[in-house]
mmCIF file of C-alpha atoms in Angstrom:
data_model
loop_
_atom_site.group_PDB
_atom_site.id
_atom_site.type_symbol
_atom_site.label_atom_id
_atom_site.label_comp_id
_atom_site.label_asym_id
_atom_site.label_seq_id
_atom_site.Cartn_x
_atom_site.Cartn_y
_atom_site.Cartn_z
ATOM 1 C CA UNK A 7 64.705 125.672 112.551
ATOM 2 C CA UNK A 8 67.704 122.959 112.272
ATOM 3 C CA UNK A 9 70.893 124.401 111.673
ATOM 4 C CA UNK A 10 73.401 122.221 110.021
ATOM 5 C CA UNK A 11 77.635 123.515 110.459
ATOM 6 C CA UNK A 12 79.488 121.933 108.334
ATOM 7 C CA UNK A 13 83.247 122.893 109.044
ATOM 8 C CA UNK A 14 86.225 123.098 107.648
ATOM 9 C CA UNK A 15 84.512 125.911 104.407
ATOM 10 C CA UNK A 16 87.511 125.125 102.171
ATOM 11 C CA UNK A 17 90.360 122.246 102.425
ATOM 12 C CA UNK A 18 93.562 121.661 100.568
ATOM 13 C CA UNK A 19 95.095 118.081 101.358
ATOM 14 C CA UNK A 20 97.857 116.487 99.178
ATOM 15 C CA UNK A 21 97.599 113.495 96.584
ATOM 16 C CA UNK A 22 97.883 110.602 98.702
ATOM 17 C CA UNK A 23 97.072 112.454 102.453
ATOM 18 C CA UNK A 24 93.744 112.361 104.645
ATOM 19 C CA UNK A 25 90.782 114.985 104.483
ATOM 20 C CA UNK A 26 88.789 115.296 107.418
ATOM 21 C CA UNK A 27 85.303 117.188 107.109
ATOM 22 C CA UNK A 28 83.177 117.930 110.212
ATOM 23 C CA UNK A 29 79.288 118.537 110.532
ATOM 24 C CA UNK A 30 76.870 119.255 113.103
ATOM 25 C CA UNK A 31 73.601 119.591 114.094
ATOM 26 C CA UNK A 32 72.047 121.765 116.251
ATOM 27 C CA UNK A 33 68.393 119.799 116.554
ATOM 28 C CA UNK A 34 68.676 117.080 119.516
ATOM 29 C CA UNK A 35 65.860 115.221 117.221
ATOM 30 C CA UNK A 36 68.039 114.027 114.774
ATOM 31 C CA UNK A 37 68.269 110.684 113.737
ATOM 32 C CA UNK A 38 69.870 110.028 110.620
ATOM 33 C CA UNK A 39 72.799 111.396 108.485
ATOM 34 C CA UNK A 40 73.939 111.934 105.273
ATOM 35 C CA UNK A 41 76.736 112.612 103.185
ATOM 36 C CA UNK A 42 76.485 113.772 99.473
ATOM 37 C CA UNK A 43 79.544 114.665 97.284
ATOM 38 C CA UNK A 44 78.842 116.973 94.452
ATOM 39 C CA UNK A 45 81.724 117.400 91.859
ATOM 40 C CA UNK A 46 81.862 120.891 89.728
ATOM 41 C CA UNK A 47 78.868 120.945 87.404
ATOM 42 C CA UNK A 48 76.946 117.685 88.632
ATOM 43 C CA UNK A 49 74.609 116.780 90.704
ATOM 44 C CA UNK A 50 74.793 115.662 94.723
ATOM 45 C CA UNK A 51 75.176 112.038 95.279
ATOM 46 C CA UNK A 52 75.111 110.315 98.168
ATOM 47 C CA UNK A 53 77.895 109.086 99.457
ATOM 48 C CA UNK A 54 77.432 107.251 102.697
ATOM 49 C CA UNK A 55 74.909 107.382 105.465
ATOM 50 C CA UNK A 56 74.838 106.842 109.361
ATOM 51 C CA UNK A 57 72.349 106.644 112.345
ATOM 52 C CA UNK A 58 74.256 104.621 114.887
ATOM 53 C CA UNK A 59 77.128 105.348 116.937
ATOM 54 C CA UNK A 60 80.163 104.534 116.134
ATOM 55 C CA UNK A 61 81.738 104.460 112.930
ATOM 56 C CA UNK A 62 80.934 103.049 109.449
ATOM 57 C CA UNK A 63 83.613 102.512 106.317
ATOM 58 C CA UNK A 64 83.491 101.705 103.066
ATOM 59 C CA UNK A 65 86.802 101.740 100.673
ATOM 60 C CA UNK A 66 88.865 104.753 101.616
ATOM 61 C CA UNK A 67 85.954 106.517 103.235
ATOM 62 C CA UNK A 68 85.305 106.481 106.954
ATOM 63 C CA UNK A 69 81.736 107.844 108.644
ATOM 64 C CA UNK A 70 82.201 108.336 112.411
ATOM 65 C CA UNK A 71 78.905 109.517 114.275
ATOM 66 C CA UNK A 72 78.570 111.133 118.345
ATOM 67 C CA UNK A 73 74.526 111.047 118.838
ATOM 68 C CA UNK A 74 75.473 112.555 122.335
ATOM 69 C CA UNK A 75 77.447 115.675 120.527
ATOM 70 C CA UNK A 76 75.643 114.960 117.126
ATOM 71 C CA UNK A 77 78.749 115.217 115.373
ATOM 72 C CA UNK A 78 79.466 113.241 112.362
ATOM 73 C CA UNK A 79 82.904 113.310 110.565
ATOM 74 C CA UNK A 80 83.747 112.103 107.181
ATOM 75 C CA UNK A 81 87.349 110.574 106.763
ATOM 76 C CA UNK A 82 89.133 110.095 103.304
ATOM 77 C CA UNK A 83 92.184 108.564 103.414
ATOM 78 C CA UNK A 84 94.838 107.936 100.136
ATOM 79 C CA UNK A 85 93.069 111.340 98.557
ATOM 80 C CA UNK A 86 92.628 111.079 95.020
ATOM 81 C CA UNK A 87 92.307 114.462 92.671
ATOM 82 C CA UNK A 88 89.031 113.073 91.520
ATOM 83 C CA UNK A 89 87.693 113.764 95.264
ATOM 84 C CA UNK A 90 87.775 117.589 94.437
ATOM 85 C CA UNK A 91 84.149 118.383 95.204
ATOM 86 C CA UNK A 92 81.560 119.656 96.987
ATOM 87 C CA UNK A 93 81.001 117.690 99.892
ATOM 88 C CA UNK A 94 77.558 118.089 101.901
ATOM 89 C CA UNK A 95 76.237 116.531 104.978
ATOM 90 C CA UNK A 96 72.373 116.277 105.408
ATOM 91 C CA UNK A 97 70.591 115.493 108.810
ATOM 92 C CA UNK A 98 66.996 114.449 109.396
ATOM 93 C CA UNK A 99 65.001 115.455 112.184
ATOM 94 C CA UNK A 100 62.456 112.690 113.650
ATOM 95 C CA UNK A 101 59.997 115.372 115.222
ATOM 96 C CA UNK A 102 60.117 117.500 111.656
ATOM 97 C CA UNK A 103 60.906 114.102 109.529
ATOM 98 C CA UNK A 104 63.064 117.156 107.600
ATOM 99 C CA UNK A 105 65.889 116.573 106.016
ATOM 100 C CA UNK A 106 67.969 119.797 106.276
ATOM 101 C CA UNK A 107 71.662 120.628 104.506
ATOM 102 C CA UNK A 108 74.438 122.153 105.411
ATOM 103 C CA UNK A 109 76.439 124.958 103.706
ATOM 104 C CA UNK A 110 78.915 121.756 102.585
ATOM 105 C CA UNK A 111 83.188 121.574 102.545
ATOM 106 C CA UNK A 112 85.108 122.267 98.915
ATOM 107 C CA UNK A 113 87.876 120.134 98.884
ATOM 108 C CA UNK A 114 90.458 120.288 97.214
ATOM 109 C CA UNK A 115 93.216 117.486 96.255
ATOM 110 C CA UNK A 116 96.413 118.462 95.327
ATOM 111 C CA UNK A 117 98.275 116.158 93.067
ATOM 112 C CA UNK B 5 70.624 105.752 82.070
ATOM 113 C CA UNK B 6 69.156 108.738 84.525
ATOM 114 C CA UNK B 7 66.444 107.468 86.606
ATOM 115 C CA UNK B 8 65.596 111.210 87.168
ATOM 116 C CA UNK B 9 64.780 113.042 84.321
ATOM 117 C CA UNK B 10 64.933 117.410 84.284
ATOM 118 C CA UNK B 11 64.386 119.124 81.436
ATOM 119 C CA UNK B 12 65.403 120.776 80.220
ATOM 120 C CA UNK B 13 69.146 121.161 80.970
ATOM 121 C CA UNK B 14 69.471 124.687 80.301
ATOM 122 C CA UNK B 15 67.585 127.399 79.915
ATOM 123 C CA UNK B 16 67.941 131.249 78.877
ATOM 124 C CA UNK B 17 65.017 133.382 79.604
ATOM 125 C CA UNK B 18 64.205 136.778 79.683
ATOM 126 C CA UNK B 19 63.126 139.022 82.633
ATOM 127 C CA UNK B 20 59.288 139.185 82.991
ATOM 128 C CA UNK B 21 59.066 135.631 81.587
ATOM 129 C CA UNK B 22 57.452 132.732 82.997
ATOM 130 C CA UNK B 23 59.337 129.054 82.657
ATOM 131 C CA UNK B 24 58.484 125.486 83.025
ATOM 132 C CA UNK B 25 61.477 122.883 84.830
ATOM 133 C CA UNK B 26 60.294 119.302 84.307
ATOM 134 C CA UNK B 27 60.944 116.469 86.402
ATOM 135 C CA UNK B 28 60.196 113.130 85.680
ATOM 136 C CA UNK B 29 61.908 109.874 88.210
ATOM 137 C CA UNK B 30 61.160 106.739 87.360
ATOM 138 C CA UNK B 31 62.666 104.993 91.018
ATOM 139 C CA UNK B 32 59.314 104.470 91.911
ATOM 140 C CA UNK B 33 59.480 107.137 94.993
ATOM 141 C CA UNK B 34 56.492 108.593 96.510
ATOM 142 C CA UNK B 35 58.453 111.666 97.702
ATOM 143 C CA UNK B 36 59.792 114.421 95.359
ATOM 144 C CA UNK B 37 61.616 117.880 96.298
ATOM 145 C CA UNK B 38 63.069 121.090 94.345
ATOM 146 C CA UNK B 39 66.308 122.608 95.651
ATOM 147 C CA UNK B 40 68.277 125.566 94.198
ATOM 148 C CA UNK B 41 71.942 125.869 94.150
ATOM 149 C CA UNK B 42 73.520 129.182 93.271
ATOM 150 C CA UNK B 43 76.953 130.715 93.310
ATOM 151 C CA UNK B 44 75.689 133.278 95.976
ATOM 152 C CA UNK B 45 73.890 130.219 97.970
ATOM 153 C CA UNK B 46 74.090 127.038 98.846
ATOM 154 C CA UNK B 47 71.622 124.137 98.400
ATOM 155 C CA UNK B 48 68.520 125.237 99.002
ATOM 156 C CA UNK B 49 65.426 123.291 99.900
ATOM 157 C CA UNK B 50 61.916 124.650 97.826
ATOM 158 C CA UNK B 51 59.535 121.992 97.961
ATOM 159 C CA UNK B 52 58.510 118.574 99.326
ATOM 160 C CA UNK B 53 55.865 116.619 98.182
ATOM 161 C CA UNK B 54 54.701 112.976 99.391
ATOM 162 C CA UNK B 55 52.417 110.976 97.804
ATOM 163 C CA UNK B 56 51.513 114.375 95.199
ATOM 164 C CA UNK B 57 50.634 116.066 98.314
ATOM 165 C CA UNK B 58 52.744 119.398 99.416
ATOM 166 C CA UNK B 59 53.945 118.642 102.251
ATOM 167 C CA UNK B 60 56.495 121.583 103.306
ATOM 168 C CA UNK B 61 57.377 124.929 101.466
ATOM 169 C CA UNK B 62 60.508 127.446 101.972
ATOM 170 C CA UNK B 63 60.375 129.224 99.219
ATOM 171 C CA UNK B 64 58.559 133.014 100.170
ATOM 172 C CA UNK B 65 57.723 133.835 96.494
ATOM 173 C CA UNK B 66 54.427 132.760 95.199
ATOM 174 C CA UNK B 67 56.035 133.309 91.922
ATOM 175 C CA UNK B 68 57.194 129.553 92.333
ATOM 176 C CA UNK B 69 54.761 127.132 91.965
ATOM 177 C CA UNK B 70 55.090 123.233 91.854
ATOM 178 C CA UNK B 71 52.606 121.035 89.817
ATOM 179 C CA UNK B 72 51.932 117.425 90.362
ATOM 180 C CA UNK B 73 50.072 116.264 87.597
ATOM 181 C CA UNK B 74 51.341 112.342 88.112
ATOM 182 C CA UNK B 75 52.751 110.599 90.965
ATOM 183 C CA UNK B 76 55.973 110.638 89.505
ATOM 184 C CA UNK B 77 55.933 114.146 87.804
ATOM 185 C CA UNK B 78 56.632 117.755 90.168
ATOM 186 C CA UNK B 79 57.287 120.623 87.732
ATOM 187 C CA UNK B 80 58.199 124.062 89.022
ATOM 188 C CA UNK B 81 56.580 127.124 86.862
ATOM 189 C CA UNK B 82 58.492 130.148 88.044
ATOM 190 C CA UNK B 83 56.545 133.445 86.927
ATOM 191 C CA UNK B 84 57.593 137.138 86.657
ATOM 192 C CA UNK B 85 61.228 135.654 86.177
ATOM 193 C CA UNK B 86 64.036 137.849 87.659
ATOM 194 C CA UNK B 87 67.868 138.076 87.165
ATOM 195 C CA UNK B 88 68.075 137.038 90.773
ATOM 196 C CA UNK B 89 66.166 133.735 89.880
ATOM 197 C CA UNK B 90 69.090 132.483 88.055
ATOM 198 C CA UNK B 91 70.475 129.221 89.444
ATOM 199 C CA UNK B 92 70.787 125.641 89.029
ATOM 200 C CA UNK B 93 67.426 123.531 89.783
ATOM 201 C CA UNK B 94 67.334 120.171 91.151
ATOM 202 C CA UNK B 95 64.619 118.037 91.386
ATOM 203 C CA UNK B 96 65.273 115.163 93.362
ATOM 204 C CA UNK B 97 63.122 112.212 95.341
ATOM 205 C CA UNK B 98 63.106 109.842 97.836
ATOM 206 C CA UNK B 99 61.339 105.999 98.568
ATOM 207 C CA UNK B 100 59.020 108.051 101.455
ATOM 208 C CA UNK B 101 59.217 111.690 102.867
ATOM 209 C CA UNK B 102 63.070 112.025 104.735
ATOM 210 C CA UNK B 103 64.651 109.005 103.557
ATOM 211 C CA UNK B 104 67.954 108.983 101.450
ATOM 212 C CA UNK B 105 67.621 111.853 98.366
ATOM 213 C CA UNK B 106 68.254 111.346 94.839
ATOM 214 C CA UNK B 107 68.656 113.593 92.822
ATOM 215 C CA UNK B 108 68.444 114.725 89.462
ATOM 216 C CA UNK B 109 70.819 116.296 87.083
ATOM 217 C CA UNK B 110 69.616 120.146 87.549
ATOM 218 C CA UNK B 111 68.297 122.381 85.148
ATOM 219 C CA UNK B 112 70.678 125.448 84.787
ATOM 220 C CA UNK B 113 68.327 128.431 84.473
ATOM 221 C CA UNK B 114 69.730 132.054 83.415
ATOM 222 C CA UNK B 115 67.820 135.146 83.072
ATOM 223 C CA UNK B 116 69.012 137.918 81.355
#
């Protein structure tokens, strides 16, 4: 069964600084990422995706993705207060075609 | 204006009980799922569905059952409802089985 670590559990950063989240897979069929925030009382959305190499961004949000490692790392840089959520990572598996969740990161932003 | 529609938003039952969470998406998705998000637990995958077929299932209680009556309908009856059972539901769906979830705003189910 596809494990997915999602690391750091818990993160403080200050108004204005740069939150770095970390998530792994331990299936060497995956194939496509995910990242979903959730704030308090709502529902996941998805916040940006990722299959190739490399790195994708969009605003103050930065996706970088290892295949070889399959590490993925979600970057937010000028942190705003309103990015105090839940934020989950989500992997698919091309031999399950599952799409399996991690345990997710709570960060907090500081103003 | 929600494109996935659970109803209802919350819900208070009583041990022994048996419930009904709707879901209703109107994305035009062939895939639907139920997840379960708890204090004690994270997100947790129930059900898949594809094309009103059941396609995978993680949840070990038979006391959970999911019912497809449309292609765009999967409603969970839980039976023999238990304390332990509380937790928010979310429905969610995607275009085909795997692709990018949506989901829907949860139904936030208590029993006393």
């Amino acid at each position: 069964q596809q494990k997915v670590q999602q690391s750091p559990e818990s993160l403080i950063v200050p108004e204005g600084g740069m939150a770095s989240l970390n998530c792994t897979s331990s299936d060497r069929n995956v194939d496509y990422f995910w990242w979903y925030r959730q704030h308090s009382g709502k529902s996941p959305k998805m916040l940006m995706s990722i299959f190739s190499n490399g790195e994708k961004e969009e605003g103050r949000f930065t996706v970088h993705l290892n295949k070889a490692s399959l590490h993925t790392s979600l970057h937010i840089r000028d942190s705003q207060p309103s990015d105090s959520a839940l934020y989950l990572c989500a992997a698919r598996s091309s031999n399950t075609n599952k799409v399996v969740f991690g345990t997710g990161t709570r960060l907090q932003v500081l103003p | 204006d929600p494109k996935i529609i659970q109803k209802p938003k919350y819900l208070v039952a009583v041990t022994g009980s048996e419930k009904i969470l709707i879901c209703e998406q109107y994305l035009g998705h062939n895939a639907m799922y139920w997840y379960r998000q708890s204090a004690k637990k994270p997100l947790e995958f129930m059900f898949s569905y594809s094309y009103q077929k059941l396609m995978d299932n993680q949840t070990a209680s038979s006391r959970f059952q999911p019912q497809s009556s449309k292609k765009n309908h999967l409603d969970l009856q839980i039976t023999a409802l238990k304390p332990d059972d509380s937790a928010t539901y979310f429905c969610a769906s995607s275009q085909s089985s795997a692709e990018t979830l949506y989901f829907g705003s949860g139904t936030r189910l208590t029993v006393l």
